[in-house]
Short mmCIF file of C-alpha atoms and ligand atoms in Angstrom, two decimals:
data_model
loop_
_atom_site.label_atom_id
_atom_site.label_comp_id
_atom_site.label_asym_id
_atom_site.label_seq_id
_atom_site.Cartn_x
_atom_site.Cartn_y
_atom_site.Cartn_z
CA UNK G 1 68.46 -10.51 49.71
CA UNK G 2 66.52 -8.52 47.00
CA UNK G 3 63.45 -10.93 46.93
CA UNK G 4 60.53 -9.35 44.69
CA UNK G 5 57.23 -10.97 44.52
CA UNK G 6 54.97 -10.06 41.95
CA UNK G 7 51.53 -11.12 41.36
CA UNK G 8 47.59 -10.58 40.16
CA UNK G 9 45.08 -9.09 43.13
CA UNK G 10 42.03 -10.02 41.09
CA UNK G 11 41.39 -13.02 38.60
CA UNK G 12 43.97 -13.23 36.83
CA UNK G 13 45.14 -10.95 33.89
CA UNK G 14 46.28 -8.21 35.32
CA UNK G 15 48.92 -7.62 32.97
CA UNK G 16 51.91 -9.53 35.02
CA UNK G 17 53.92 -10.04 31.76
CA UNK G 18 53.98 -6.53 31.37
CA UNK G 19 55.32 -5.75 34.63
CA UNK G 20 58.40 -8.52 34.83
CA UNK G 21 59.19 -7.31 31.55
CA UNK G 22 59.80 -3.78 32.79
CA UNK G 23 61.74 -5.28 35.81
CA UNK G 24 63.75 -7.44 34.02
CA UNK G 25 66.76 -4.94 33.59
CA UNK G 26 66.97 -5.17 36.81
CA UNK G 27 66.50 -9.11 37.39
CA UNK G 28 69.11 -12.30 38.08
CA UNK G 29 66.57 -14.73 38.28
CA UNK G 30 62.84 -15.14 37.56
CA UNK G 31 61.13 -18.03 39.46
CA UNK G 32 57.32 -18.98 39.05
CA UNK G 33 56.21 -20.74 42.01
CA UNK G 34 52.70 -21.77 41.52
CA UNK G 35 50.45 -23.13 38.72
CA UNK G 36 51.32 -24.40 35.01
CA UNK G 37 50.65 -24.26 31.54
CA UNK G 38 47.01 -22.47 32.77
CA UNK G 39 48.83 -19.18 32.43
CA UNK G 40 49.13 -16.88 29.44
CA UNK G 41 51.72 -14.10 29.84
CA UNK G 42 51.67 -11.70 26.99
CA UNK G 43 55.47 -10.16 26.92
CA UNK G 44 56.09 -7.31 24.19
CA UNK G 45 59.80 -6.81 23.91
CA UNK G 46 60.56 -4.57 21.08
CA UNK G 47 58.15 -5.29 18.08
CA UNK G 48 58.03 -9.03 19.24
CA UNK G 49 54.90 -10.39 21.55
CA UNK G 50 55.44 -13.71 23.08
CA UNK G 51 52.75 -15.42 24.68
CA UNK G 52 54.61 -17.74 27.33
CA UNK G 53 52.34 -20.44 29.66
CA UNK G 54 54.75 -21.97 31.51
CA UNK G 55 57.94 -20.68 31.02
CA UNK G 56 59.04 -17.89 33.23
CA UNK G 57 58.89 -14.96 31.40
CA UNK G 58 62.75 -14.73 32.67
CA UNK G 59 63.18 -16.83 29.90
CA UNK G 60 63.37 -14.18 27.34
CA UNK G 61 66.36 -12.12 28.44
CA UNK G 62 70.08 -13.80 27.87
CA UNK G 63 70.84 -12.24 31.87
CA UNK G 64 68.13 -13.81 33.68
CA UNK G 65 68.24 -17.40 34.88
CA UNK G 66 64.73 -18.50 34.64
CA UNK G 67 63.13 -21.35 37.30
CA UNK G 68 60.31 -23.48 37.55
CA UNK G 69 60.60 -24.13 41.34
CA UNK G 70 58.83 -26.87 43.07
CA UNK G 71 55.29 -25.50 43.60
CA UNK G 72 54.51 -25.54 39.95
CA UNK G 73 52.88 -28.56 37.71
CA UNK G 74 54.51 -28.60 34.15
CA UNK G 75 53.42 -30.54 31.09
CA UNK G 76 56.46 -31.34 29.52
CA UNK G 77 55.02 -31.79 26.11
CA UNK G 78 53.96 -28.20 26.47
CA UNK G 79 57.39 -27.07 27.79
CA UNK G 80 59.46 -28.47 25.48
CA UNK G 81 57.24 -27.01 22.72
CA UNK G 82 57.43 -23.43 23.99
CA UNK G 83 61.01 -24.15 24.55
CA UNK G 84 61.42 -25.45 20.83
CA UNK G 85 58.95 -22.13 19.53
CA UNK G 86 61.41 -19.52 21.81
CA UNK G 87 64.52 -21.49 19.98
CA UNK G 88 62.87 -20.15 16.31
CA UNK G 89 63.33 -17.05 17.29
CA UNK G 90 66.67 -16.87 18.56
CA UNK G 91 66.05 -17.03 22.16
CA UNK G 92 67.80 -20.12 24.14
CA UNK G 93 66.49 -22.03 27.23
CA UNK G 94 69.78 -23.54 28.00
CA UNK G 95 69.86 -21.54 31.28
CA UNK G 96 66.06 -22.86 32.57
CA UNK G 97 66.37 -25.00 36.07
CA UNK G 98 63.41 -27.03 36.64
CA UNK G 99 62.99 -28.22 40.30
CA UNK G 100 63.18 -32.53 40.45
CA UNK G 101 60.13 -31.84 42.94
CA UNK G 102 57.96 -30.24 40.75
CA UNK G 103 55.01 -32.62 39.68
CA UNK G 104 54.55 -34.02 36.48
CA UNK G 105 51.19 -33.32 34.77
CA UNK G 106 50.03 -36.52 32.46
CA UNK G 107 47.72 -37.52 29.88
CA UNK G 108 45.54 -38.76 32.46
CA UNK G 109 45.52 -35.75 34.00
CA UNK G 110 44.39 -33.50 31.40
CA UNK G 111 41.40 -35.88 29.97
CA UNK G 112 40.16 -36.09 33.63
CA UNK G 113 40.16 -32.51 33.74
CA UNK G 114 37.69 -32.26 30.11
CA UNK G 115 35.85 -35.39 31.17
CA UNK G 116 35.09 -33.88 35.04
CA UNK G 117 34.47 -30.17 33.08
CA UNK G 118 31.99 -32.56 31.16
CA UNK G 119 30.26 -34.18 33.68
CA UNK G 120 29.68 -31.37 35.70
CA UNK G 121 27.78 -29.69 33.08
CA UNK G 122 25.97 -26.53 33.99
CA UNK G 123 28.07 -26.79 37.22
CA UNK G 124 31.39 -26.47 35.42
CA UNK G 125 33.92 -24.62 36.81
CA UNK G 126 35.50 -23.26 33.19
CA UNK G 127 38.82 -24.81 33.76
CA UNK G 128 41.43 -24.54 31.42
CA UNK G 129 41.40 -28.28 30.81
CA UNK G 130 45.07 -28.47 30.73
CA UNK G 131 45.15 -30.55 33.14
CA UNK G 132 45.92 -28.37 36.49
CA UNK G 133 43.36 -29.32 38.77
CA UNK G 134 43.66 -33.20 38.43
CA UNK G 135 47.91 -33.12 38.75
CA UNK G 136 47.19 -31.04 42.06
CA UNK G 137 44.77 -33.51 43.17
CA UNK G 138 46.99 -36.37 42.79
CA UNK G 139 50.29 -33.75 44.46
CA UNK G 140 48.04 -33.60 47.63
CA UNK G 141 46.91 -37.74 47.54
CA UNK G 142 50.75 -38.67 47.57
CA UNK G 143 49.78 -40.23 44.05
CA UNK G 144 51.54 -37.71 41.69
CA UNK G 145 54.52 -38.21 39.84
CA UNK G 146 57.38 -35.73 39.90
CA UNK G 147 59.83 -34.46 37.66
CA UNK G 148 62.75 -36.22 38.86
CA UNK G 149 61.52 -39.64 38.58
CA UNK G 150 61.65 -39.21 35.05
CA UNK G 151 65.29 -39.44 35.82
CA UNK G 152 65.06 -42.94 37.51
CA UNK G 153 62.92 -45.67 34.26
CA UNK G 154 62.21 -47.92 37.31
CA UNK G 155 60.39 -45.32 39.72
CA UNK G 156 58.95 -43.85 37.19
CA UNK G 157 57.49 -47.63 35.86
CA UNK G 158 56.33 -47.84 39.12
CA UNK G 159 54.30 -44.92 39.76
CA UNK G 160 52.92 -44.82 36.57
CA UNK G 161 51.63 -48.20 37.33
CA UNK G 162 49.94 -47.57 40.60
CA UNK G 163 48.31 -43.89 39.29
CA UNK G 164 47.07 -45.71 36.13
CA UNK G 165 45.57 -48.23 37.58
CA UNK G 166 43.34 -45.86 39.61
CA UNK G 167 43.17 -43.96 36.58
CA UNK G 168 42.31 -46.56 33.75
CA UNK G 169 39.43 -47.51 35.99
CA UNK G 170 37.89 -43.98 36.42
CA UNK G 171 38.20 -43.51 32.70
CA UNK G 172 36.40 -46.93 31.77
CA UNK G 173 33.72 -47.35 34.34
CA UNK G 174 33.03 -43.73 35.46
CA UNK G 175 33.40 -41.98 32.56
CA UNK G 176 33.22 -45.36 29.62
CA UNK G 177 35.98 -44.48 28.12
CA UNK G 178 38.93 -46.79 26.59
CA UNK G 179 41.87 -47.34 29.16
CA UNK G 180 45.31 -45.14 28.40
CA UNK G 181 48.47 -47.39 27.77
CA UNK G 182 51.17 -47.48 30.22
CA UNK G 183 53.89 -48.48 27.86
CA UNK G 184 53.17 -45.94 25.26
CA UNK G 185 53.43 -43.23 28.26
CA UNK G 186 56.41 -44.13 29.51
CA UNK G 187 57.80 -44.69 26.19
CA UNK G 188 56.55 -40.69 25.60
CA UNK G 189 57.91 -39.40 28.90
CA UNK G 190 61.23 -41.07 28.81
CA UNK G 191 61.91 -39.53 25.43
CA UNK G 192 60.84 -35.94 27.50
CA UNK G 193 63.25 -36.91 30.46
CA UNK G 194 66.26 -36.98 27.79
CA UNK G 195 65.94 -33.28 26.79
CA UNK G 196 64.86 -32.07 30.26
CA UNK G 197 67.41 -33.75 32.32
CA UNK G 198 70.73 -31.22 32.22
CA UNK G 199 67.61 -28.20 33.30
CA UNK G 200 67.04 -30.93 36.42
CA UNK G 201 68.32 -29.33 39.84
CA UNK G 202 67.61 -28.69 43.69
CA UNK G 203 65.58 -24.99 42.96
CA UNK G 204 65.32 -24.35 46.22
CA UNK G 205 69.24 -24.34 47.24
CA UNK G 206 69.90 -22.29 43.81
CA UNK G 207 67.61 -19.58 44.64
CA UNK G 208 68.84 -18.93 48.10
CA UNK G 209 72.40 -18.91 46.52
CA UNK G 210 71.17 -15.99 44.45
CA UNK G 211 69.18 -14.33 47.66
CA UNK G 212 72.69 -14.95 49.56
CA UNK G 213 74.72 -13.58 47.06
CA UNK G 214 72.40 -10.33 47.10
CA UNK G 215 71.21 -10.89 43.69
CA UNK G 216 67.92 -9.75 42.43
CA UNK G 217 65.03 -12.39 42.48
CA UNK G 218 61.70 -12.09 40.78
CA UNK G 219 59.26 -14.46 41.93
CA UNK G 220 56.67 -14.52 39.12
CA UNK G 221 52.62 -15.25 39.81
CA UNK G 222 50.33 -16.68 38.07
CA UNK G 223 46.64 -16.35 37.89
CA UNK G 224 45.38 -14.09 40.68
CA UNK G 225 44.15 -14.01 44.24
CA UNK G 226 40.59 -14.70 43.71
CA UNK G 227 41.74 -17.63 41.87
CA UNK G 228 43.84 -18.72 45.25
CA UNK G 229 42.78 -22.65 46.35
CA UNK G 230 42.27 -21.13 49.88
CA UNK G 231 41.64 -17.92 49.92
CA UNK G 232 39.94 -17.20 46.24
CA UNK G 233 36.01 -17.95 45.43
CA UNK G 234 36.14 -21.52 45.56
CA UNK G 235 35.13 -23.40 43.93
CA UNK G 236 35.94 -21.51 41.20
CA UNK G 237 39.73 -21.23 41.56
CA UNK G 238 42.96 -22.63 40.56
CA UNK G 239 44.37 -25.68 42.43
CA UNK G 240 47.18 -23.62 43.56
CA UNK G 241 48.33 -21.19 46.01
CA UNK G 242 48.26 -17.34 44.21
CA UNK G 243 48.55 -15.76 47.40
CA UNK G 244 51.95 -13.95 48.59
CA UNK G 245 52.24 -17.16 50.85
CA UNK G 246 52.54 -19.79 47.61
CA UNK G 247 56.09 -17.74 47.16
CA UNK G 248 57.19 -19.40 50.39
CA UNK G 249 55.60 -23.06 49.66
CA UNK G 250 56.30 -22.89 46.21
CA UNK G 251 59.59 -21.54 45.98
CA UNK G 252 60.98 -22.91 49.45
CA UNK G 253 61.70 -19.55 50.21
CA UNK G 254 60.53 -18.19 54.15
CA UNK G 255 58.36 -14.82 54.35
CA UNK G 256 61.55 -13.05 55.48
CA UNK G 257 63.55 -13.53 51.94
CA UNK G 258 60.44 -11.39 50.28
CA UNK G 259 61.49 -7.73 50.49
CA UNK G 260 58.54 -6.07 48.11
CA UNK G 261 55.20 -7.40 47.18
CA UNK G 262 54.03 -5.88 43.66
CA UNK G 263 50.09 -6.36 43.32
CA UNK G 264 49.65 -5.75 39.71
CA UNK G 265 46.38 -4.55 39.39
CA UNK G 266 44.00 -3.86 36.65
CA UNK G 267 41.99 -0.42 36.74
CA UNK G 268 38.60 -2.68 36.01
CA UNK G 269 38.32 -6.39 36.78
CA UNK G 270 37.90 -9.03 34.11
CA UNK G 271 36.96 -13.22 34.80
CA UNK G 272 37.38 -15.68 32.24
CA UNK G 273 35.65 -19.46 33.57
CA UNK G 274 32.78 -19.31 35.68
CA UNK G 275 32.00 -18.09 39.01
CA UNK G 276 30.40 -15.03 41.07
CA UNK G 277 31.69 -11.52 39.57
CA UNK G 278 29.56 -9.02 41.59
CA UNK G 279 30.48 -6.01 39.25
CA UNK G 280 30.33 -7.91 35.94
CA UNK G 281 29.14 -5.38 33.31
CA UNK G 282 26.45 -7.47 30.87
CA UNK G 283 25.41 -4.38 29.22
CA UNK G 284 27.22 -2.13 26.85
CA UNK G 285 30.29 -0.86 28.83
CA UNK G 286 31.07 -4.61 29.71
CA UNK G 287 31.44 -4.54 25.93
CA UNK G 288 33.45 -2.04 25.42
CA UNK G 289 35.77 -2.76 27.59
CA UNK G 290 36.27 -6.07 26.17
CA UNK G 291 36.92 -4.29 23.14
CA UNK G 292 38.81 -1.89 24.17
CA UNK G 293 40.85 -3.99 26.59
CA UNK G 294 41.55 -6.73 24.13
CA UNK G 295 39.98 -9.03 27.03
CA UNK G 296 40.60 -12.44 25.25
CA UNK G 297 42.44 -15.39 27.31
CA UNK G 298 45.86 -15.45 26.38
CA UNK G 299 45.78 -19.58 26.48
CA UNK G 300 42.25 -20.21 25.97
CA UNK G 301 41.23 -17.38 23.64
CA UNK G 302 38.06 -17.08 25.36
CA UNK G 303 36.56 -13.77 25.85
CA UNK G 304 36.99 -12.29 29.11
CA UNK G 305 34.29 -11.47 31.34
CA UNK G 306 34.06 -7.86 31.99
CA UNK G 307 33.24 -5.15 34.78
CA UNK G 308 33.88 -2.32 36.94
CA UNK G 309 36.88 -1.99 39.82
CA UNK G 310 36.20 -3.99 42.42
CA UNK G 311 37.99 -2.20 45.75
CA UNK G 312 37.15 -4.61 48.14
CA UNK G 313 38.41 -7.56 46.41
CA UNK G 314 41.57 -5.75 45.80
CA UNK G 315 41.18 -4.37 49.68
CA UNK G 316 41.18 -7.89 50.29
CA UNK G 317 44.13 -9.13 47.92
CA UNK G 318 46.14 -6.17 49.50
CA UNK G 319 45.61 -7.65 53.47
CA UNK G 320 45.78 -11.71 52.39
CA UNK G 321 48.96 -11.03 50.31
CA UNK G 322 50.70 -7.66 52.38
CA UNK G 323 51.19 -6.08 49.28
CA UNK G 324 53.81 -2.61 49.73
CA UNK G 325 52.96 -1.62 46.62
CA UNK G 326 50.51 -1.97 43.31
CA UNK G 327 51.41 -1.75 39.60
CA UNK G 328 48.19 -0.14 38.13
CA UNK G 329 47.43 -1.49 34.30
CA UNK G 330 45.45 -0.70 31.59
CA UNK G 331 44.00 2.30 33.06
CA UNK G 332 44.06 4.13 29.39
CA UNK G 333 41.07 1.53 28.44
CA UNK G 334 38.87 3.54 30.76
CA UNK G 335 39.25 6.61 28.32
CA UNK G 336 36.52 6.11 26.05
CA UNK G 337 33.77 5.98 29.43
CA UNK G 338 32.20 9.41 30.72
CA UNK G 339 31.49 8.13 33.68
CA UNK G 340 33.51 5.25 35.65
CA UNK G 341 32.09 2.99 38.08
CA UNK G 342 34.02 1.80 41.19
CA UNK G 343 32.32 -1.04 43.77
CA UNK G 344 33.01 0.29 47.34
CA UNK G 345 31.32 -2.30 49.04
CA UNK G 346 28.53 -5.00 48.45
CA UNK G 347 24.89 -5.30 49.93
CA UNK G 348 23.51 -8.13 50.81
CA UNK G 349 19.75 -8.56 52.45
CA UNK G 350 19.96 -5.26 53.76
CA UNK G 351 23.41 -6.24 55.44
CA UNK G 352 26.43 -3.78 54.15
CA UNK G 353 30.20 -5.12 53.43
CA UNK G 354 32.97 -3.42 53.17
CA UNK G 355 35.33 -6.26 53.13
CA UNK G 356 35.43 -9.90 51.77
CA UNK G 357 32.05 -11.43 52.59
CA UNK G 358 32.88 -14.33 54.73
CA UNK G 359 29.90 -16.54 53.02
CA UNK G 360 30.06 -17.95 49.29
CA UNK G 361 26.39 -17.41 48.89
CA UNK G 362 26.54 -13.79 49.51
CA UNK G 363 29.31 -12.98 47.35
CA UNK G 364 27.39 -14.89 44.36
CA UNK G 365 24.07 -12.29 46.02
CA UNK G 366 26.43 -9.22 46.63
CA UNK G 367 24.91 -6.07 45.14
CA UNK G 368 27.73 -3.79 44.59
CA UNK G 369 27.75 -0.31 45.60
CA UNK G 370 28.92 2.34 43.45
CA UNK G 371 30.54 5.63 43.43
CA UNK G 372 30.94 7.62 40.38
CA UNK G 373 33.74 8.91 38.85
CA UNK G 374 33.98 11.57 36.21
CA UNK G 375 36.03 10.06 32.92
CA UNK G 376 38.45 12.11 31.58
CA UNK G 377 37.39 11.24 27.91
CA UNK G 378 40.92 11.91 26.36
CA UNK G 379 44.03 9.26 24.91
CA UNK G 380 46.17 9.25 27.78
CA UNK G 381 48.55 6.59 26.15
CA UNK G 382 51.51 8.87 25.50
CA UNK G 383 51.46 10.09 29.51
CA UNK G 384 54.71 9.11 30.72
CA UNK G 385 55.08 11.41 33.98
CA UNK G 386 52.44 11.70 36.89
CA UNK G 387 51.61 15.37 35.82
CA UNK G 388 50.65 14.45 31.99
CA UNK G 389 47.66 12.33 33.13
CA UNK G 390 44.24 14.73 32.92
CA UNK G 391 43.07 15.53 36.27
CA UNK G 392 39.92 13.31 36.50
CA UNK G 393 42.64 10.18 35.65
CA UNK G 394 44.66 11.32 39.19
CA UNK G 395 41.31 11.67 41.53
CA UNK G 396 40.41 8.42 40.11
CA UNK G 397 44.26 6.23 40.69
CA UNK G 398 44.03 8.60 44.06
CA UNK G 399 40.88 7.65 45.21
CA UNK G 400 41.63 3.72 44.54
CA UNK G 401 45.02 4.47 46.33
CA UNK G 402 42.76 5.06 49.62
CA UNK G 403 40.11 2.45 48.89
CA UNK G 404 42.92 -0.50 48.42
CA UNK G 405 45.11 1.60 51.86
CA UNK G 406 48.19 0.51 49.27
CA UNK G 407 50.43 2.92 47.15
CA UNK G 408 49.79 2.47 43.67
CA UNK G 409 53.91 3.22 42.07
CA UNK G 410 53.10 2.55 38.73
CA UNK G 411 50.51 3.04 36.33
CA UNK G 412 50.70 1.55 32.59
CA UNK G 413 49.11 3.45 30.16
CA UNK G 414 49.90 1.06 27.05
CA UNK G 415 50.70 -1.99 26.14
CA UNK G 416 54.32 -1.31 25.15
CA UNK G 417 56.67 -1.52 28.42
CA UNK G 418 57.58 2.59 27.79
CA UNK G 419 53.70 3.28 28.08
CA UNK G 420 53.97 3.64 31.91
CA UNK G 421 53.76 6.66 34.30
CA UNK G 422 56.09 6.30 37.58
CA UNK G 423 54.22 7.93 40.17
CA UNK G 424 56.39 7.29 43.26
CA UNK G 425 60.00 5.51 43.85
CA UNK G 426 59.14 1.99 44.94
CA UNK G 427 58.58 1.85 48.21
CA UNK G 428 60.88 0.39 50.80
CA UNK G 429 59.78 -2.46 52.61
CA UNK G 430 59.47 -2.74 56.12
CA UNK G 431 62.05 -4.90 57.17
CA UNK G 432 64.84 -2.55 55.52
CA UNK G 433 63.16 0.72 57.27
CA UNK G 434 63.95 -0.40 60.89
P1 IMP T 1 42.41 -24.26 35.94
O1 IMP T 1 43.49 -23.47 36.55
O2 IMP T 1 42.67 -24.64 34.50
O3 IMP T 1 42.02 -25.46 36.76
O4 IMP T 1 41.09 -23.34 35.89
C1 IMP T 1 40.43 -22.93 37.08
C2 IMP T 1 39.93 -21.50 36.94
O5 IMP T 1 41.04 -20.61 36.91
C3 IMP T 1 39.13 -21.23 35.67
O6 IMP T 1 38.12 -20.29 35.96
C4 IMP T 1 40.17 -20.61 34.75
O7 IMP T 1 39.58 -19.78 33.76
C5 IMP T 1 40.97 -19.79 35.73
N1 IMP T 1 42.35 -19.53 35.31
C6 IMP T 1 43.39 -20.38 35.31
N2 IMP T 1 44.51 -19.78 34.87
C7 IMP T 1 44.17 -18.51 34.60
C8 IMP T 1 44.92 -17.38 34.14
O8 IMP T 1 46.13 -17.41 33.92
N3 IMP T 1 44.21 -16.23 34.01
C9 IMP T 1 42.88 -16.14 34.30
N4 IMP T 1 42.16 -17.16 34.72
C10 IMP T 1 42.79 -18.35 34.88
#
């Protein structure tokens, strides 16, 4: 039961794309568990990029079965355009499950989400304003409408009914807005539930028939952990679990079917929305790293907010999520600093932390405290093997080896998947050393 979990130990944007492209060789199915069309994955296979939101990046390899399993919200306007864009260019979703218990996002849903963004104002939480937050909302107040009542015109009549309602009246007397039409929604999502409806299945049962069957199972995250409903910097997270646990809840799979957890980690941090960032970089290195990183939001094209490594957040990522192992990326965009900044720990009214402050108001305080590390000032991009990386580039993957107390395996020096050192075999997970 080869199950791999894979996903981002910061905000988001680590680079995950990357990563399940490399692994897909290997892969029988790819399942994303968690979130929607808030994610950008940026896949380059060949001299193609694909920029994929809600599709499992699974999707783009004829071998891999992809899944959408129930933990994730999908726009099916959105979906069925991606799936349309992939068909342009020769690639087929005809093997795509989509879990009947999956919820639905609607157009309700993704006006409430730019109308709350709206009201909030200055308070804003810098959503995507796809529509995320509001179809979780409604998941968790038994409201929400799932993918397989699309399937059934009278259920889904019915629903639709008792969420607009509740919704028409929001949007008129909170907000003064003009009511949405039921008919012309149903009318819309009945033409979706036509083309979705042969991808329709129980998720859960076919992904422990591939776990049974000792296939290999990539379960795909989204976002990041500080973006984790629970466990990130709430209130400025995603409505869904990016945690190592939202494999289980999302996927229906228990902790035991998870044989390797891959943090993919970026060798700074970057934000995009709003939200405490104790080592954000305002001045020139922010900057360059932006530039140099390409930091621009692969679904919102917003520039990414920009700082130094952060090792207790990732510290923290590594205990929440048990990660065996991180995938280190974009280290070569450190190349052009002489000196590199790592946060080892935050002060706070004379109070030092070495791990996650337990208060919101002193991570938005935190004062992070830095050691220095020497750059290496040299285009590492065509290192493929541990020993062609300069000396200052080791002490500094070395040293974040022992801050995070996680092996880092891999370290991508490149976009392209063949810009990557392998600096150790992967390592074998506990439950198969015993
Ligand atoms: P939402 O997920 O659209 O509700 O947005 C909530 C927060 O999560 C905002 O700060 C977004 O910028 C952030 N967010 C959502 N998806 C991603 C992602 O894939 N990468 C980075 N940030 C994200």
């Amino acid at each position: 039961m080869p199950g791999i979990a894979l996903l981002g130990t910061q905000w988001g944007d680590e680079g995950k794309g990357k990563v399940t492209h490399l692994m897909a060789d290997a892969m029988d199915m790819v399942v994303r568990y968690q979130g929607g069309n808030n994610a950008g994955h940026t896949v380059i296979v060949g001299t193609e990029t694909f920029k994929l939101h809600l599709l499992p990046a699974g999707i783009l390899y004829p071998h891999i079965t992809p899944v959408l399993a129930p933990g994730v919200v999908v726009d099916p306007s959105v979906l069925l355009e991606e799936i349309d864009a992939l068909a342009l260019r020769g690639i087929s979703a005809e093997k795509l499950r989509i879990s009947g218990n999956a919820h639905l996002i609607m157009p309700y849903h993704r006006e409430l989400d730019r109308l709350t963004e709206r009201r909030l104002g200055k308070m804003k939480l810098g959503t995507t304003r796809r529509g995320i937050g509001p179809a979780y909302a409604d998941k968790a107040s038994r409201i929400g409408i799932r993918i397989q009542d699309l399937l059934d015109r009278k259920i889904f009549t019915e629903k639709l009914d008792v969420a607009l309602r509740e919704k028409n009246l929001l949007l008129t007397k909170i907000y003064g807005r003009l009511p949405m039409n039921a008919d012309a929604i149903l009318q819309e999502y009945l033409g979706y539930a036509d083309r979705l409806e042969p991808h329709i299945t129980d998720t859960v049962a076919e992904v422990h028939t591939a776990l049974d069957a000792g296939k290999n199972v990539l379960f795909e995250g989204a976002q990041g952990m500080l973006l984790d409903l629970d466990h990130g910097t709430y209130p400025f997270v995603t409505s869904s679990n990016c945690v190592a646990g939202g494999v289980c809840t999302g996927a229906g799979v228990g902790p035991r079917m998870i044989d390797r957890i891959i943090g993919v980690t970026k060798a700074y941090t970057t934000r995009v929305g709003e939200g405490p960032f104790p080592t954000e970089d305002l001045g020139p290195d922010g900057d360059l790293l932006v530039e140099r990183g390409a930091e621009f939001g692969a679904t919102t094209g917003r520039k990414r907010r920009c700082g130094w490594f952060d090792a207790v957040i990732v510290r923290y990522a590594a205990r929440v999520s048990s990660l065996t192992e991180i995938f280190l990326t974009k280290i070569d965009v450190l190349s052009a600093f002489d000196r590199i900044k790592v946060c080892v720990g935050y002060e706070h009214e004379g109070k030092i932390y070495e791990t996650f402050p337990p208060h919101q108001t002193i991570f938005h305080k935190a004062v992070p405290i830095y050691k220095e590390f020497e750059g290496w000032r040299t285009d590492i991009s065509g290192a493929r093997s541990w020993a062609d990386l300069p000396k200052a580039a080791q002490t500094y993957v070395e040293s974040l080896e022992q801050m995070v107390g996680v092996p880092i395996t891999q370290i991508s020096v490149g976009a392209e998947a063949t810009e990557t050192v392998t600096r150790l075999a992967p390592v074998t997970p506990r439950s198969a050393q015993a």
